[in-house]
mmCIF file of C-alpha atoms and ligand atoms in Angstrom:
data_model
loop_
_atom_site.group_PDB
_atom_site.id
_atom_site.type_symbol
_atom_site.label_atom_id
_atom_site.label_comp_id
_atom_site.label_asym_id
_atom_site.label_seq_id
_atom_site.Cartn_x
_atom_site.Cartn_y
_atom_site.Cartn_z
ATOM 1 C CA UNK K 1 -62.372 -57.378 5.129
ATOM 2 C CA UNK K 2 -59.583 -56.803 2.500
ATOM 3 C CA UNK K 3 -59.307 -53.776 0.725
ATOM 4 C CA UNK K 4 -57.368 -52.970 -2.979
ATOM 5 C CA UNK K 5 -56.987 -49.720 -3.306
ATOM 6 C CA UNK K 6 -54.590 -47.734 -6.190
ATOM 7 C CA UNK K 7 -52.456 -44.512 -5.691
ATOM 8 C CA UNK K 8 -50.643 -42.212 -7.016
ATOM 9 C CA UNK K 9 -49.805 -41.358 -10.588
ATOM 10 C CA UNK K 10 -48.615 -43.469 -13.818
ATOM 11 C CA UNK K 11 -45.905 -42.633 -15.237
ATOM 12 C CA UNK K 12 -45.971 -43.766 -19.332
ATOM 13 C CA UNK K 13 -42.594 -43.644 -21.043
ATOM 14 C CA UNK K 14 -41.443 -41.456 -23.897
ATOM 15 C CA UNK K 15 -37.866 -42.728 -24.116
ATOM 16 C CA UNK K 16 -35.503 -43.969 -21.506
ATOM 17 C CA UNK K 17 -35.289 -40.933 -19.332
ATOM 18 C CA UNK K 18 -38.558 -39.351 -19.916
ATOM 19 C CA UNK K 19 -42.281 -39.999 -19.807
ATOM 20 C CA UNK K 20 -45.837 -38.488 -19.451
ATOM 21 C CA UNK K 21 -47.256 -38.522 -16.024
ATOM 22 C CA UNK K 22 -49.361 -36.013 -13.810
ATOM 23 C CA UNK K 23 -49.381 -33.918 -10.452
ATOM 24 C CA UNK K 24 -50.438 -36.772 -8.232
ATOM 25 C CA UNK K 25 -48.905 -36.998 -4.854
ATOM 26 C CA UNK K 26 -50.410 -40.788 -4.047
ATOM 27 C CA UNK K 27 -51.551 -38.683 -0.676
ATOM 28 C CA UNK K 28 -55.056 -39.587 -0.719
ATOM 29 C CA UNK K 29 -54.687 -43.282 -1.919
ATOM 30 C CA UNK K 30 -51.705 -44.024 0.965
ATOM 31 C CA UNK K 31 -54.311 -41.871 3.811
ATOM 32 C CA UNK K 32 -57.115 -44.536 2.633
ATOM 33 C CA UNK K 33 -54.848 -47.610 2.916
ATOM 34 C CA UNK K 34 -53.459 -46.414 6.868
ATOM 35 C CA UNK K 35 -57.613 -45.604 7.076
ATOM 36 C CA UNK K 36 -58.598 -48.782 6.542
ATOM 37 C CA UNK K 37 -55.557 -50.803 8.274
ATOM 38 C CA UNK K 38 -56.021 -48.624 11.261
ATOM 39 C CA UNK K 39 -59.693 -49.870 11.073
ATOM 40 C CA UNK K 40 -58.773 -52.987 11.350
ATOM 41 C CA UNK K 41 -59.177 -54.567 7.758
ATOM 42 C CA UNK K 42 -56.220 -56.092 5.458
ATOM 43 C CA UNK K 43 -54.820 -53.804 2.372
ATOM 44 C CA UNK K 44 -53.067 -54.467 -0.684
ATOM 45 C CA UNK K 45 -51.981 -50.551 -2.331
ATOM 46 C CA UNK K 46 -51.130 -50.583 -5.691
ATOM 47 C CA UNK K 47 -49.379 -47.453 -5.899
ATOM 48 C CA UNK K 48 -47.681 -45.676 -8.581
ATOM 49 C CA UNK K 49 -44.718 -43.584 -7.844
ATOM 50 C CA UNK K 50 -44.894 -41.370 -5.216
ATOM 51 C CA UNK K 51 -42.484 -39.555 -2.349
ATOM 52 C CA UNK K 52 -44.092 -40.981 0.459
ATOM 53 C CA UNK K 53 -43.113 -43.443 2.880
ATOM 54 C CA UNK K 54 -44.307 -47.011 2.951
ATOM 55 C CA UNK K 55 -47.210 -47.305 4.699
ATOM 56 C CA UNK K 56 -46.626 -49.746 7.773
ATOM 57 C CA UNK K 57 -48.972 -52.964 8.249
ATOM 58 C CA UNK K 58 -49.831 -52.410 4.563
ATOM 59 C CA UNK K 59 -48.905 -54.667 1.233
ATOM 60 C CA UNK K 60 -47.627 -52.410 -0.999
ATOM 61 C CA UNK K 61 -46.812 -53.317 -4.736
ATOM 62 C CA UNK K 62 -45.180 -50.702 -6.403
ATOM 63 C CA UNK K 63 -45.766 -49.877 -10.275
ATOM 64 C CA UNK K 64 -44.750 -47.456 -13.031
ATOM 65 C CA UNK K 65 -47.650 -47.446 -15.992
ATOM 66 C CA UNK K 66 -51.108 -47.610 -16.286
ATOM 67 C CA UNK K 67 -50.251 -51.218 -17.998
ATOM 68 C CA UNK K 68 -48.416 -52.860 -14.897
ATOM 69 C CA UNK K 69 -51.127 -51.563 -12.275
ATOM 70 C CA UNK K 70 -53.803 -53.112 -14.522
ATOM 71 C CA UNK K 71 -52.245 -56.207 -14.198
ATOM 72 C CA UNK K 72 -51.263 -55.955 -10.551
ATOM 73 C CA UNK K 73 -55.274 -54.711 -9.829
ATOM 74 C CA UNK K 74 -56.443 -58.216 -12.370
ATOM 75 C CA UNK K 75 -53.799 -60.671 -9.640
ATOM 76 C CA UNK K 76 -55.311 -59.382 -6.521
ATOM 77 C CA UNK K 77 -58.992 -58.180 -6.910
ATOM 78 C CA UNK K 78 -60.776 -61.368 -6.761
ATOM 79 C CA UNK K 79 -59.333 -62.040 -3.054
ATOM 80 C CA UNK K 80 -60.528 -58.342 -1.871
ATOM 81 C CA UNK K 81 -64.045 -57.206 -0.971
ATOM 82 C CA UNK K 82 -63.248 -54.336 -1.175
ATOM 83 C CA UNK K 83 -61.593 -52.432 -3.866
ATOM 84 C CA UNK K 84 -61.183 -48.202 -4.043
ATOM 85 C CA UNK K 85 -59.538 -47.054 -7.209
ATOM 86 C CA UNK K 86 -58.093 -43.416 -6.113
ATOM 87 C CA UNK K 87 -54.919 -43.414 -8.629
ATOM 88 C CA UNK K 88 -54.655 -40.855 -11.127
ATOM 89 C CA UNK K 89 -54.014 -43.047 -14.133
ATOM 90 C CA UNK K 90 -52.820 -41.597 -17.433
ATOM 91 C CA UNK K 91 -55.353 -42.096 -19.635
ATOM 92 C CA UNK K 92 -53.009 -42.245 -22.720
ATOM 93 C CA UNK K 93 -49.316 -43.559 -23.412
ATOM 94 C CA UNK K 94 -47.287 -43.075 -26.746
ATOM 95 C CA UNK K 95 -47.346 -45.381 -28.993
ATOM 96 C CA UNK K 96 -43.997 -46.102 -28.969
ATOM 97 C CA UNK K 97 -41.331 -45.476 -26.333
ATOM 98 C CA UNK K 98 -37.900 -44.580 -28.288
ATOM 99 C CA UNK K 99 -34.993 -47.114 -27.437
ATOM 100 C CA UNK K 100 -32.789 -44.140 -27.331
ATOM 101 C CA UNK K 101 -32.802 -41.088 -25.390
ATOM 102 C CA UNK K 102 -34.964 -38.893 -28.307
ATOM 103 C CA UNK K 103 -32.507 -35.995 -29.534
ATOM 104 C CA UNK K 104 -33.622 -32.587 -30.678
ATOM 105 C CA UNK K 105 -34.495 -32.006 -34.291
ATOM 106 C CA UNK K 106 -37.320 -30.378 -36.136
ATOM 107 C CA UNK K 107 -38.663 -27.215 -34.168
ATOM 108 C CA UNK K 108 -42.034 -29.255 -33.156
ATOM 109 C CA UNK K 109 -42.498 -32.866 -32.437
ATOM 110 C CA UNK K 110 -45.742 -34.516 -32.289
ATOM 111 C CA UNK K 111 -46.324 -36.604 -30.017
ATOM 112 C CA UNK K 112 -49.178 -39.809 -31.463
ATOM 113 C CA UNK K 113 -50.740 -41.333 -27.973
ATOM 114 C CA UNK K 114 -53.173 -44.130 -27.501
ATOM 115 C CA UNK K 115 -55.826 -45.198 -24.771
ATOM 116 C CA UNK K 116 -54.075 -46.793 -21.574
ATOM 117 C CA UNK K 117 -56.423 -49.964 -20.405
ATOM 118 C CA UNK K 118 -59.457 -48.234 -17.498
ATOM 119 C CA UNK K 119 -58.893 -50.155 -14.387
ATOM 120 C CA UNK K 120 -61.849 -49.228 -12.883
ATOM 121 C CA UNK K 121 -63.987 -49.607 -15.843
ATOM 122 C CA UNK K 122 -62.497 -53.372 -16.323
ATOM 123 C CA UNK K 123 -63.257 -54.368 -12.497
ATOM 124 C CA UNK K 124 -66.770 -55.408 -13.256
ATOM 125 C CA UNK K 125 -66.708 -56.193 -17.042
ATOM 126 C CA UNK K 126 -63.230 -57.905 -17.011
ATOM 127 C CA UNK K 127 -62.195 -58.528 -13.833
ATOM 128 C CA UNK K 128 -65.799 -60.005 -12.517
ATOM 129 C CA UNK K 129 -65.012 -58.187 -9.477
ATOM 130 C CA UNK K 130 -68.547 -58.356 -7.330
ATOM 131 C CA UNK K 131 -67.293 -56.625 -4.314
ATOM 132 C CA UNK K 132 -67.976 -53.112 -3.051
ATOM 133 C CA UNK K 133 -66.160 -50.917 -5.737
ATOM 134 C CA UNK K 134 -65.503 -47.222 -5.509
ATOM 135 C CA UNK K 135 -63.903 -45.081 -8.039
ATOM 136 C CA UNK K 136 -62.767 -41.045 -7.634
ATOM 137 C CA UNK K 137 -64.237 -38.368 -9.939
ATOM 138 C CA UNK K 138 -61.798 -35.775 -9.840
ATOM 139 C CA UNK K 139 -63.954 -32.903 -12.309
ATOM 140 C CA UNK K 140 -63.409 -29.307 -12.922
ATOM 141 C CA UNK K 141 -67.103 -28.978 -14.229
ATOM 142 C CA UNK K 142 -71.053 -30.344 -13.644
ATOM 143 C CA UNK K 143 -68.731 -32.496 -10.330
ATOM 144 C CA UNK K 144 -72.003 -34.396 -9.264
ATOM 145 C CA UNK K 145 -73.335 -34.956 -12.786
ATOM 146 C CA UNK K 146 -70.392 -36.411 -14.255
ATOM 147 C CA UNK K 147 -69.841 -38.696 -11.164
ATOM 148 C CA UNK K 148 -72.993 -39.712 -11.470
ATOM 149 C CA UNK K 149 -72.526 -40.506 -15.377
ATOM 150 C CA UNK K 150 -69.090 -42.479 -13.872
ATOM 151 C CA UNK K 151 -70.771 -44.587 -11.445
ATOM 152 C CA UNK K 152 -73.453 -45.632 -13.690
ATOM 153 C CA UNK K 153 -71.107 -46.640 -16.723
ATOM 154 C CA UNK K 154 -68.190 -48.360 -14.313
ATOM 155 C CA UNK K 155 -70.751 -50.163 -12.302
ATOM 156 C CA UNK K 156 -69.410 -48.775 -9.149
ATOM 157 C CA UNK K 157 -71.287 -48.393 -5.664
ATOM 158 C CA UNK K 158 -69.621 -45.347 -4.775
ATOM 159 C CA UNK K 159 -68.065 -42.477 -6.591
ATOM 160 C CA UNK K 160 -66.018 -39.964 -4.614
ATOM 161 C CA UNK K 161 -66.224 -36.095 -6.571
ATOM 162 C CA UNK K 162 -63.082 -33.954 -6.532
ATOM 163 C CA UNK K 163 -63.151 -30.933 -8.035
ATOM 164 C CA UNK K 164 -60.050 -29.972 -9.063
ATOM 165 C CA UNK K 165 -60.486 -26.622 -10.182
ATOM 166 C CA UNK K 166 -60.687 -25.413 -6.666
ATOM 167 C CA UNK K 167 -56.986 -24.147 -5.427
ATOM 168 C CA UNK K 168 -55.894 -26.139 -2.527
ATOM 169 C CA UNK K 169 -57.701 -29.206 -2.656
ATOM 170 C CA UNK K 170 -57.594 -32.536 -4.189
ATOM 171 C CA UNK K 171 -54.686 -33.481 -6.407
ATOM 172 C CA UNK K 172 -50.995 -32.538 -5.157
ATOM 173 C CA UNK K 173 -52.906 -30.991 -1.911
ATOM 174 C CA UNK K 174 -52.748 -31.803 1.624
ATOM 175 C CA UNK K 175 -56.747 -31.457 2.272
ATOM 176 C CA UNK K 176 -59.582 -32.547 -0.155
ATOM 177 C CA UNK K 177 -63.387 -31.463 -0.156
ATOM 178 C CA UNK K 178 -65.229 -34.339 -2.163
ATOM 179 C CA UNK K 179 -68.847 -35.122 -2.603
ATOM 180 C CA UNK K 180 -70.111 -38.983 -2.541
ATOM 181 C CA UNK K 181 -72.516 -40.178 -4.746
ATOM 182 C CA UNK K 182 -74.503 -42.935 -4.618
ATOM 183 C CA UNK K 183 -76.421 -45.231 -6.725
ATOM 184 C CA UNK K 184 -80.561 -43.906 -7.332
ATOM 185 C CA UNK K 185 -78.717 -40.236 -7.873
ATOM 186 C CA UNK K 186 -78.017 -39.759 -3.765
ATOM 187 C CA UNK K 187 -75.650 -37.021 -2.778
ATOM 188 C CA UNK K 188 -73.794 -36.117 0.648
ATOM 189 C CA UNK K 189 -70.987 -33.610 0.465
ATOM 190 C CA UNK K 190 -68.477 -34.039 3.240
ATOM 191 C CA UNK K 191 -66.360 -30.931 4.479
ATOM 192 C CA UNK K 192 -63.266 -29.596 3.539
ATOM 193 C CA UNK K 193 -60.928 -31.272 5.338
ATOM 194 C CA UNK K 194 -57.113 -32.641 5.663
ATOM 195 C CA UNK K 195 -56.638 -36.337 3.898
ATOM 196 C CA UNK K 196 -55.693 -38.278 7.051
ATOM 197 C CA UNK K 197 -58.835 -36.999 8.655
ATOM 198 C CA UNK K 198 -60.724 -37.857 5.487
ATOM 199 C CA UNK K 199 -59.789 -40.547 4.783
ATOM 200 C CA UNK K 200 -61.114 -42.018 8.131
ATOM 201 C CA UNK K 201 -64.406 -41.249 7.431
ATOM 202 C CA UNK K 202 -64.375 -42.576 3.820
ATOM 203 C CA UNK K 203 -63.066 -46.036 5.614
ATOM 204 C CA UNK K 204 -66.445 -45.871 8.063
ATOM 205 C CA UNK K 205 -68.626 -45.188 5.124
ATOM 206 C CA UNK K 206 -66.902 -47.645 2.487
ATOM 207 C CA UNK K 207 -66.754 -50.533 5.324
ATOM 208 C CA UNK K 208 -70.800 -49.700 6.326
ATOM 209 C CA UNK K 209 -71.358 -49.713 2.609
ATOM 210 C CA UNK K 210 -69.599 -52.873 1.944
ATOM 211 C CA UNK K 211 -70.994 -54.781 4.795
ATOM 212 C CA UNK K 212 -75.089 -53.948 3.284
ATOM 213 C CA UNK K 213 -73.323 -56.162 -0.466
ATOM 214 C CA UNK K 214 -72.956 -60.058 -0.505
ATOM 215 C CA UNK K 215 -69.153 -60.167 -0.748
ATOM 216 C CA UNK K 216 -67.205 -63.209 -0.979
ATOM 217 C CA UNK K 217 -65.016 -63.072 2.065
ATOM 218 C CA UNK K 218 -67.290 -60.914 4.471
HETATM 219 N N1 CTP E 301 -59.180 -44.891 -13.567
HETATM 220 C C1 CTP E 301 -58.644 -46.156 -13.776
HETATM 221 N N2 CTP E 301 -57.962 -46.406 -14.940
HETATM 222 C C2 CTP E 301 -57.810 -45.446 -15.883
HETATM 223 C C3 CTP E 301 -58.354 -44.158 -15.684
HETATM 224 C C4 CTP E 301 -59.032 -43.922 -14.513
HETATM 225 O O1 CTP E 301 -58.780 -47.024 -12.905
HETATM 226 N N3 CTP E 301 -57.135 -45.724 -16.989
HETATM 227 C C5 CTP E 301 -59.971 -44.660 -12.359
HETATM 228 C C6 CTP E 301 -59.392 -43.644 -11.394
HETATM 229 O O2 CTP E 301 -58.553 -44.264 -10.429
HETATM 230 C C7 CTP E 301 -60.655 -43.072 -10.764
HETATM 231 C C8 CTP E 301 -61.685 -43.146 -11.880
HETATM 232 O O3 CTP E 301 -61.194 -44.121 -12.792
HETATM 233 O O4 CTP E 301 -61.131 -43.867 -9.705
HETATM 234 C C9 CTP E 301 -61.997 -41.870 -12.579
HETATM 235 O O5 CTP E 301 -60.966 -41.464 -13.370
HETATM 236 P P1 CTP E 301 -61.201 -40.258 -14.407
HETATM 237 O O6 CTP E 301 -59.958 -40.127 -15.227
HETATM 238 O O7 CTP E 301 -61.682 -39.060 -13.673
HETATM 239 O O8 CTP E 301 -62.404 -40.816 -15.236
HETATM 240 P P2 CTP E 301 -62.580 -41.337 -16.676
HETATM 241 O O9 CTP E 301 -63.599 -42.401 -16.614
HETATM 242 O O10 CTP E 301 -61.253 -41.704 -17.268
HETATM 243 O O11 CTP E 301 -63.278 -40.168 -17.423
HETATM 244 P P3 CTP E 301 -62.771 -38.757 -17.985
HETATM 245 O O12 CTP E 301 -61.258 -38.808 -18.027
HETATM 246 O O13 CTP E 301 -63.398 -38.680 -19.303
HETATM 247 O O14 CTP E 301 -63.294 -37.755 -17.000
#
């Protein structure tokens, strides 16, 4: 099968040395695209900046903003069967990105942001993606009922639940204790546990899932 999958963080510009991003390593997303190679399956990763090194065997197309790895996700997802959106996307940009670096002035600045496009949320309404899709949660609150609420409105078959409000998991960690829920409100929280390792199973359970859907390239 070939899998999609997205990593890391955006980054969204301010001016031409700064920008708005978040504490995303790209850990997870690069663990699930060595998963699923190592399981035998093709992979494109999207990723979005991060320190790590290239995954080997792996297509990797690098991007900055939420904008570029929409439109690298909208290229590739209709030749995957697969696609698992772990990136932490911003979910807003400013509205405009100063020419010049911005200098200091009045003692507070105000920022005015708008929406980035949701790259999961387009995969099915935009995209016509009919593959197995699987979107992260990552929740600091109500973990299973929001991911629940996600799967339902972004039309995914899988969720994976973070929550990030426990220290030492999940984002900018090396080990991640997520819960997976299912369509028909089914649960099954998996144990706390290092990413590589993790990652391995999520590859068995996405590639079991995927194989019970119609997909175009199975
Ligand atoms: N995601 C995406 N594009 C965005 C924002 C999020 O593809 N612009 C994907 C993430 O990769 C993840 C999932 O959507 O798989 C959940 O992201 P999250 O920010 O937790 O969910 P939202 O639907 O944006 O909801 P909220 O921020 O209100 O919790």
């Amino acid at each position: 099968m070939h899998f999609l999958i997205t990593a890391g963080p955006t980054r969204e510009p301010l001016d031409p040395v700064r920008y708005l991003s978040n504490r995303s390593s790209g850990r997870m997303g690069h663990a699930l695209a060595m998963a699923a190679r190592d399981a035998g399956h093709s992979v494109t990763l999207v990723s979005g900046p991060a320190s790590l090194p290239p995954p080997e065997g792996v297509e990797l197309v690098k991007v900055e903003t939420a904008r570029e790895m929409f439109e690298a996700v909208k290229q590739r997802i209709q030749g995957s069967d697969v696609a698992v959106f772990a990136a932490a996307v911003a979910d807003y940009r400013p509205v405009r990105c100063a020419g010049q670096k911005i200098k200091k002035g009045y003692e507070t600045l105000v920022l005015e942001l708008e929406r980035t496009e949701d790259i999961l949320g387009s995969a099915r309404s935009v995209f016509g993606f009919q593959g197995c899709l699987v979107g992260f949660a990552a929740e600091t609150e109500n973990l299973v009922a929001h991911a629940q609420e996600k799967l339902a409105r972004k039309q995914c078959d899988l969720v994976i639940a973070n929550d990030v409000s426990q220290p030492g998991i999940g984002f900018d960690s090396a080990e991640n204790a997520v819960t997976l829920c299912l369509p028909g409100g089914l649960t099954q929280p998996l144990p706390r546990q290092g990413k590589t390792d993790l990652a391995h199973e999520l590859v068995q359970f996405i590639t079991r899932l995927a194989a019970t859907k119609k997909t175009p390239h199975v």
